[in-house]
Tab-separated table of C-alpha atoms (C1' of nucleotides) and ligand atoms in Angstrom:
chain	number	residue	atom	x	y	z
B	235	UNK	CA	95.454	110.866	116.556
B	236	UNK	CA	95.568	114.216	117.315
B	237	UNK	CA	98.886	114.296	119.198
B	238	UNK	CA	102.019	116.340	119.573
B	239	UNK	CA	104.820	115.605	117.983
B	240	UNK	CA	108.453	115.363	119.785
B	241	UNK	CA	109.838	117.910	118.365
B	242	UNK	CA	107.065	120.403	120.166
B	243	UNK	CA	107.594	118.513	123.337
B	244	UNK	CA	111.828	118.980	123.663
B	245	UNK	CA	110.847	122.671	122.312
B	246	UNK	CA	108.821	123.214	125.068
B	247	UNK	CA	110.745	121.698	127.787
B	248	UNK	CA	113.913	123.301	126.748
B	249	UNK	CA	111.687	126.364	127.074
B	250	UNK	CA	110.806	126.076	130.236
B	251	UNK	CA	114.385	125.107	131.565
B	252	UNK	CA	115.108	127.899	130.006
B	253	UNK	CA	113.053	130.502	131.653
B	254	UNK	CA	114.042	129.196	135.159
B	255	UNK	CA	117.278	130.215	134.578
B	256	UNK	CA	118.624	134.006	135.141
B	257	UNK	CA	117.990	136.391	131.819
B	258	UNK	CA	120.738	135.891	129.821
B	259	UNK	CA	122.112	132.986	130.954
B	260	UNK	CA	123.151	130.591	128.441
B	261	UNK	CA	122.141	127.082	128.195
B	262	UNK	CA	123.585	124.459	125.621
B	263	UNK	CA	121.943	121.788	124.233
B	264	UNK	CA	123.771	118.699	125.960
B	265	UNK	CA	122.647	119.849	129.338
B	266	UNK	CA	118.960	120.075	128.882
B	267	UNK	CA	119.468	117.001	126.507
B	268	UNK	CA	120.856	115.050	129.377
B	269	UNK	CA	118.799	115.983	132.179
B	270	UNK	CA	115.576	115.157	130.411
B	271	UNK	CA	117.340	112.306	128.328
B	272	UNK	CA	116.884	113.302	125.089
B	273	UNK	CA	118.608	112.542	122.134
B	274	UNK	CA	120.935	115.512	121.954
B	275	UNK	CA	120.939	115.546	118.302
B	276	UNK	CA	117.225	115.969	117.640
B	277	UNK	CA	117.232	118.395	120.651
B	278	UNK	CA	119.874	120.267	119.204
B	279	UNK	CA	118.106	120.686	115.742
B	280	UNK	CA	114.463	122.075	117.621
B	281	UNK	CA	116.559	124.702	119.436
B	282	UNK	CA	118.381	125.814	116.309
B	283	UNK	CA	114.347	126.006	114.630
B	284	UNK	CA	113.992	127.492	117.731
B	285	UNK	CA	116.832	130.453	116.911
B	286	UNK	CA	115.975	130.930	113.549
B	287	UNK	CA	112.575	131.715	114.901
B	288	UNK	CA	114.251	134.159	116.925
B	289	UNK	CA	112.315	132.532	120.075
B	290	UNK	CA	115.628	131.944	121.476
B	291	UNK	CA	118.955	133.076	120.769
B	292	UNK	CA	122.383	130.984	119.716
B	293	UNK	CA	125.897	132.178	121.115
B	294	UNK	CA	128.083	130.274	119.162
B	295	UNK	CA	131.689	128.868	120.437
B	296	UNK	CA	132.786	127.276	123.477
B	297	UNK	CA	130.696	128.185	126.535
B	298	UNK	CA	128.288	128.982	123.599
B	299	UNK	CA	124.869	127.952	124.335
B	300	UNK	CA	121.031	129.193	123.627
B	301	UNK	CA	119.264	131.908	125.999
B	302	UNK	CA	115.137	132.814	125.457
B	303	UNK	CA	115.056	135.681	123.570
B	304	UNK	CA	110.933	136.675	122.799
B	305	UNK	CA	108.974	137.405	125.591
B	306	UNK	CA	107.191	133.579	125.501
B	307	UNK	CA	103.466	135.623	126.739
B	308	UNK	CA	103.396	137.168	123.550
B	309	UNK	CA	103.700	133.968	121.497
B	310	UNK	CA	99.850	132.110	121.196
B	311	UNK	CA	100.212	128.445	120.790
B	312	UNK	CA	98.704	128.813	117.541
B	313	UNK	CA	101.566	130.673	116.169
B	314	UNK	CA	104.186	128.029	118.073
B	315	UNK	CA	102.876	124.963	116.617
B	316	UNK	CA	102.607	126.481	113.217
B	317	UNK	CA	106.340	127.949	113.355
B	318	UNK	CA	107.433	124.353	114.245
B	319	UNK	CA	105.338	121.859	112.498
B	320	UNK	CA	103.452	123.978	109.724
B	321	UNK	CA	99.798	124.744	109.278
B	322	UNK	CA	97.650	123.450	112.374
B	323	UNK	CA	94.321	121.563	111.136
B	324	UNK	CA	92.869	118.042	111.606
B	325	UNK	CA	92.407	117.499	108.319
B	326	UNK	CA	95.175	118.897	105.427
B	327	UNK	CA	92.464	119.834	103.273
B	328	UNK	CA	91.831	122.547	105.332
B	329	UNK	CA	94.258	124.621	104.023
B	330	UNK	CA	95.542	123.137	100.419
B	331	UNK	CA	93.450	122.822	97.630
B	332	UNK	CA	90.371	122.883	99.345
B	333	UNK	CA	89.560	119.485	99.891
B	334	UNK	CA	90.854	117.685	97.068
B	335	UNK	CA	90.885	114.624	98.155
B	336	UNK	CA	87.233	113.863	98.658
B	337	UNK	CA	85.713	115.617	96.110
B	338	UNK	CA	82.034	115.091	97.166
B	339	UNK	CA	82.791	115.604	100.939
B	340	UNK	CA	79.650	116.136	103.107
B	341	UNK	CA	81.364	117.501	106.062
B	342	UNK	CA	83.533	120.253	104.942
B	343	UNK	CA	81.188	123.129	107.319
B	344	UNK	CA	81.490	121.281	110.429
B	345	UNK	CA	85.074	120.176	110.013
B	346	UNK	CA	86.018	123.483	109.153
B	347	UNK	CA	84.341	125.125	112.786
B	348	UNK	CA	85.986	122.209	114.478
B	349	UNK	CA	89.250	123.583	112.819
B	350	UNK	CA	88.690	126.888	113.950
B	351	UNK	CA	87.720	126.066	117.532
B	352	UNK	CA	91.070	124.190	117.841
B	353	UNK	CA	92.969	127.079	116.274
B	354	UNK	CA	90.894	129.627	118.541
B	355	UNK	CA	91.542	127.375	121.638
B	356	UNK	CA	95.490	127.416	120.966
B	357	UNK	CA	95.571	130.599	120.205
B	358	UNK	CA	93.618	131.927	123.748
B	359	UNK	CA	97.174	129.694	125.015
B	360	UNK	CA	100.156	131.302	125.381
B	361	UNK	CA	103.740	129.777	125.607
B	362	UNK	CA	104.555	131.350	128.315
B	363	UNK	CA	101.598	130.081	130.516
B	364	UNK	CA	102.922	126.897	129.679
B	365	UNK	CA	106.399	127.255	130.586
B	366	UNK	CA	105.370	129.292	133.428
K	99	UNK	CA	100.621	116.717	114.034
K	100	UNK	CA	96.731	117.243	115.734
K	101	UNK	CA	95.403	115.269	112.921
K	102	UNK	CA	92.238	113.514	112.635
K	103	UNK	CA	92.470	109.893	111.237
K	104	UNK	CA	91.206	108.540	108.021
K	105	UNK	CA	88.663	106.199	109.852
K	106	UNK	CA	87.037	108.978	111.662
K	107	UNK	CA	86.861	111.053	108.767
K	108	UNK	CA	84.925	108.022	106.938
K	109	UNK	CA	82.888	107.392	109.799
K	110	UNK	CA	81.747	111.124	109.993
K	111	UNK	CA	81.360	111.208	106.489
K	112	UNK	CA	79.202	107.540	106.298
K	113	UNK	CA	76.997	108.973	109.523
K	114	UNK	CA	76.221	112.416	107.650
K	115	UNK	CA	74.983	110.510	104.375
K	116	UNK	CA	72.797	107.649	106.515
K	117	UNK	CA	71.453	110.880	108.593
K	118	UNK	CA	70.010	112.687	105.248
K	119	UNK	CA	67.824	109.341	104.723
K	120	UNK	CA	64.729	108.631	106.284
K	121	UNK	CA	64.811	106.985	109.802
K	122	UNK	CA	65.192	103.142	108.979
K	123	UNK	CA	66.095	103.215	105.299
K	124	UNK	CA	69.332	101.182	104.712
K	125	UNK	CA	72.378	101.925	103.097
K	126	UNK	CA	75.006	99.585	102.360
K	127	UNK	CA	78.747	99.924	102.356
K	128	UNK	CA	79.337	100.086	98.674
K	129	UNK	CA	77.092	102.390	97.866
K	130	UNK	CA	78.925	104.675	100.386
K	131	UNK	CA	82.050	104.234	99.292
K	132	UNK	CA	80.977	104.851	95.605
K	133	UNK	CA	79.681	107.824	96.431
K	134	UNK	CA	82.591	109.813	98.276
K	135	UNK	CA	85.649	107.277	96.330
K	136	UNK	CA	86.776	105.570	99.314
K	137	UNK	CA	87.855	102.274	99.502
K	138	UNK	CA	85.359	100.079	100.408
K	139	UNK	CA	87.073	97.634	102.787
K	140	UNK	CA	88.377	100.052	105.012
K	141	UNK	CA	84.886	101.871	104.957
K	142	UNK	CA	83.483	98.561	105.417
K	143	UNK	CA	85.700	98.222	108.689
K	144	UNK	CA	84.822	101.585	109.797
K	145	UNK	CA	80.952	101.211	109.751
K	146	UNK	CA	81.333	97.296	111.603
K	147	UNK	CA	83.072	99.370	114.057
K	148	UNK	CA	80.189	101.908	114.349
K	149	UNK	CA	78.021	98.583	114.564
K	150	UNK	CA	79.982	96.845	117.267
K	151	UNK	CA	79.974	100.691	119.373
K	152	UNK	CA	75.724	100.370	118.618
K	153	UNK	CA	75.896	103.822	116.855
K	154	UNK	CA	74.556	102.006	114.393
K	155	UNK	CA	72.612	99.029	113.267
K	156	UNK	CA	73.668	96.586	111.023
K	157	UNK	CA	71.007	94.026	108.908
K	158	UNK	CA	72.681	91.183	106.812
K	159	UNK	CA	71.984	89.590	104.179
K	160	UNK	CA	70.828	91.263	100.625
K	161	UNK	CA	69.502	93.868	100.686
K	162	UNK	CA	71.001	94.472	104.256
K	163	UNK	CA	73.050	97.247	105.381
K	164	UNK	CA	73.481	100.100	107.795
K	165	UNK	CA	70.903	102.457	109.555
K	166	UNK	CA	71.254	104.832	112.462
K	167	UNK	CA	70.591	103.662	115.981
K	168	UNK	CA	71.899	106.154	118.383
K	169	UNK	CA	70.911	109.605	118.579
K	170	UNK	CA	73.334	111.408	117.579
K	171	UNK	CA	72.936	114.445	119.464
K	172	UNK	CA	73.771	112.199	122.619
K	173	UNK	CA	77.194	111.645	121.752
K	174	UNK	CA	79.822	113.988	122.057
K	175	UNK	CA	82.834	114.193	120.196
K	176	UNK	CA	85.177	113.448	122.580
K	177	UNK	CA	83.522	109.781	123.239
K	178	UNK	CA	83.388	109.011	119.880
K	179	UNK	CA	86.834	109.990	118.785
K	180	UNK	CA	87.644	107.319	121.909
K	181	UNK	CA	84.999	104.866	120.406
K	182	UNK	CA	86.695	104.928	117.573
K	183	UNK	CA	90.367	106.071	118.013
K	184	UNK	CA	91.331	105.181	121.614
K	185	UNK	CA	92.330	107.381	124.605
K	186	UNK	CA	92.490	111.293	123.283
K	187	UNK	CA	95.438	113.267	124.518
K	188	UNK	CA	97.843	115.457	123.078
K	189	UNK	CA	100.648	113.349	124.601
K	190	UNK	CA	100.417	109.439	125.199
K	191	UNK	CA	101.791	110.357	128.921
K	192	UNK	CA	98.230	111.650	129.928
K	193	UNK	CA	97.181	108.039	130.127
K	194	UNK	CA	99.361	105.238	130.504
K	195	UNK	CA	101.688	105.214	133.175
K	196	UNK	CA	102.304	108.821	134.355
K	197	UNK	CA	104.928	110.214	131.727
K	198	UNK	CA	107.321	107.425	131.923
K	199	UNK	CA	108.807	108.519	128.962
K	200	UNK	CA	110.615	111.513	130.664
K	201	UNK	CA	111.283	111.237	133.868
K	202	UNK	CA	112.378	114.808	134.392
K	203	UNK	CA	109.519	115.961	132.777
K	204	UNK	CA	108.795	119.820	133.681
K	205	UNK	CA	105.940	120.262	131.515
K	206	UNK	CA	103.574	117.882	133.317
K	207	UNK	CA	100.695	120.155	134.823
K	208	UNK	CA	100.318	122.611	131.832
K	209	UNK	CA	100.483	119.621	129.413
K	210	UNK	CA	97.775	118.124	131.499
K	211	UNK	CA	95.911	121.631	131.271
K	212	UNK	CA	96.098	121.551	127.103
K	213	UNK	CA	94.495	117.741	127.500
K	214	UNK	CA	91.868	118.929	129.374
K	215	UNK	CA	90.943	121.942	127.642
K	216	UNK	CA	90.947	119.802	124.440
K	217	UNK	CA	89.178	117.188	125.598
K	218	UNK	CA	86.076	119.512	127.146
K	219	UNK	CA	86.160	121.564	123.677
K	220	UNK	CA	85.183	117.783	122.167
K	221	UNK	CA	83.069	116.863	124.891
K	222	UNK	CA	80.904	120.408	124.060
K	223	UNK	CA	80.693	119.361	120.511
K	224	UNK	CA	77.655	116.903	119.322
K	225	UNK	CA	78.556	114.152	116.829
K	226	UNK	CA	75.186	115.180	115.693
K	227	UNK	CA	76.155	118.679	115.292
K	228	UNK	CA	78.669	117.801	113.199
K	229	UNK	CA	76.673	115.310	110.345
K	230	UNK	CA	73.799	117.860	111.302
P	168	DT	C1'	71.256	77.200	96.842
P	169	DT	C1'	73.030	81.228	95.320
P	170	DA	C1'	74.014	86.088	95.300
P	171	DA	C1'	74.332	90.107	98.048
P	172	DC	C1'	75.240	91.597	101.920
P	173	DC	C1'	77.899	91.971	106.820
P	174	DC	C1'	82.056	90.311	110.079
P	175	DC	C1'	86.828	90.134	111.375
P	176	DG	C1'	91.601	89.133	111.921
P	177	DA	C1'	95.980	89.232	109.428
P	178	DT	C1'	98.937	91.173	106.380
P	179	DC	C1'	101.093	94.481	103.386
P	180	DA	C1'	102.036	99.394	101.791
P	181	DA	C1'	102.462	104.207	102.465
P	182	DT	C1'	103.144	107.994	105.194
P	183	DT	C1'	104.748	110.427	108.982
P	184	DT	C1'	107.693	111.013	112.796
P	185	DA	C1'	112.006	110.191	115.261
P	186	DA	C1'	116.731	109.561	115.386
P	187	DT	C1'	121.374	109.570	113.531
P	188	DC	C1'	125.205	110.987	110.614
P	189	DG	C1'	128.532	113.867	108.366
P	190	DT	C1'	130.345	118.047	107.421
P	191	DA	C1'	130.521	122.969	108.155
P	192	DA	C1'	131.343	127.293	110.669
P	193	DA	C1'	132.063	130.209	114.794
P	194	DT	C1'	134.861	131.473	118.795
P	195	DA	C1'	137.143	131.267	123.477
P	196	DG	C1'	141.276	129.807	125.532
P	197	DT	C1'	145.964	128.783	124.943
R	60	DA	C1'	147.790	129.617	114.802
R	61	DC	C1'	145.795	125.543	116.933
R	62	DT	C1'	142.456	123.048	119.478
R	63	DA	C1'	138.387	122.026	121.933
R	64	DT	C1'	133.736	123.300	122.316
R	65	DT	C1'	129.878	124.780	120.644
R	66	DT	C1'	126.028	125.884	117.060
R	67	DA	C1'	124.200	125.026	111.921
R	68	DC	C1'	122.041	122.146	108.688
R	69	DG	C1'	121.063	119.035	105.026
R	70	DA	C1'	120.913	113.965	104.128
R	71	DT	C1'	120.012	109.603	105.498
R	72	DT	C1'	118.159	105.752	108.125
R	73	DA	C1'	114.982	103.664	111.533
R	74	DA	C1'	110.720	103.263	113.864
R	75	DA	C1'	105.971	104.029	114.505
R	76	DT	C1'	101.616	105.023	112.912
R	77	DT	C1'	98.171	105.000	109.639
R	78	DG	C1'	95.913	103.383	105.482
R	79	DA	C1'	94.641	99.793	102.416
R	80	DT	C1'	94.122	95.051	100.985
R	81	DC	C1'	93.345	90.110	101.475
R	82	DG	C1'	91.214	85.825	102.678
R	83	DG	C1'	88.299	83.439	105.074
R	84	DG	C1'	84.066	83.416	107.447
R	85	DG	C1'	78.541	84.300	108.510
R	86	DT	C1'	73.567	85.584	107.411
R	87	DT	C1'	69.497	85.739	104.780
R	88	DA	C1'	66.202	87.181	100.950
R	89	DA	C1'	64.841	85.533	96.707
Q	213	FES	S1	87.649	116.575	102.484
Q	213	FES	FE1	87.884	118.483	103.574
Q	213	FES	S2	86.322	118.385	105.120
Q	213	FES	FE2	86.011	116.592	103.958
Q	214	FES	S1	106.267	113.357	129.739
Q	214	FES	FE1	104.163	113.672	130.240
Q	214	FES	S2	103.921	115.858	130.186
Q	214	FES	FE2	106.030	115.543	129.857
DNA sequence: TTAACCCCGATCAATTTAATCGTAAATAGT
DNA sequence: ACTATTTACGATTAAATTGATCGGGGTTAA
C-alpha cells in the first residue's frame, strides 16, 4: 500500500547518477544497470520512457548512451510520477468515472482532500531536490 | 502505484456509516455490506480487524454487531493505515533491513525525506476527520 | 436448541508489477 | 559495406500483491 513502484525507483537513481556526471556526458544503460544491479532490460526500458519524456536524452550507436536533458528543479514530483506511472491518486475513482465502483460511497469529500494533499505534497517536491 | 487498499477503503467506509448512528446503536456486517455492495466476508474480516485493534466493539450473538469504541478524532491516519495495512513507506527499504535490496543505493536520504513527509501529512490527518 | 450473529485461518482468483524476450533501427569504427 | 555496440519497443512470461471465497469454529438472545 501506497508504495513506489520499480520503475520510479531505477528512474530516479539513474537520475541521480546521472547528474553527478559532467553536462553532457553520456551514460548507457549497462553501466548504471550494473553498478546498482539492476536488471538491464527493465532499466533500459525506464530510460527510454525517460527520453521520450524528453527528461533525458538518447545518443544512439556505439559509445551511444543517455545524458539529462530538462533541468530536473523544474520537474514537481507530481508531474514525474504521473509521466511514468499515470494519474497519481489512492483510489482510481478519483479520476475515472467518478467513483463507479461504489455507487453509494460515503467518503468521496474526504478521500478526495486526502488526494489533493498527496498531489499538493508531491508537487511542493521537485526531482531535482531528490537527485540533488 | 500510491494506492490505498480495498480493506482500508471498507474500513473507512464501515466507520463513516457506524459514526452517523447514535453512540451505542449496533450495526451488523451484512447490513453494511448491503448497503455500499461489498462483499460481505471480506467486510466481515475488515471490521474483526477493527475489533481486534479496539477501534471498535464487537457484541455476538443475534442481534449483535459492531459499535464505535475509540474516538476517532484520537487516531491519526498514519496509525491506522499501520493498524490496518502494516509499516507505511513509499519503499519497503525504509523499514526492514536498511535497503538491502540495492546496495549501491544513491537515493537513500531523499527517499527517506519523501517517507517522512508522507508519513507526518497522515499523522496531521484525523481518522475522524475523515468519516467526519 | 436453533437462528443470527461474530471469529479466524486457509485457500483460490484477479490484478498489478517486475522481468525477460525477440526483433528492429541507428551509428561509430574499420 | 560490415560488424559491434548501442537505443527502441511491443509482446510475453513470472512473481508479488491484493481481493474474494470457503469452511470450520464460537457466542448468545429468543
Ligand atoms: S468510491 Fe470514490 S471515494 Fe469512495
Ligand atoms: S534501496 Fe532504499 S532508498 Fe534506495
Amino acid at each position: 500500500m501506497l508504495k513506489i513502484t520499480r520503475k520510479v525507483e531505477y528512474a530516479l537513481i539513474a537520475l541521480r547518477h546521472m547528474q553527478e556526471k559532467e553536462k553532457d556526458e553520456l551514460t548507457n544503460a549497462k553501466e548504471i544497470a550494473e553498478q546498482y544491479a539492476m536488471p538491464v532490460e527493465l532499466l533500459a526500458k525506464t530510460l527510454q520512457h525517460l527520453a521520450r519524456e524528453k527528461i533525458v536524452e538518447a545518443v544512439q550507436g556505439p559509445h551511444g548512451g543517455y545524458r539529462i536533458k530538462k533541468c530536473l528543479e523544474d520537474i514537481n514530483m507530481k508531474d514525474f510520477f504521473e509521466k511514468m506511472e499515470g494519474p497519481l491518486g489512492i483510489m482510481d475513482c478519483y479520476f475515472d468515472s467518478d467513483c463507479t465502483l461504489l455507487p453509494m460511497c460515503n467518503i468521496r469529500t474526504p478521500i478526495q482532500r486526502i488526494n489533493e494533499s498527496m498531489r499538493s505534497m508531491f508537487e511542493n517536491m521537485s526531482v531535482g531536490e531528490i537527485t540533488q
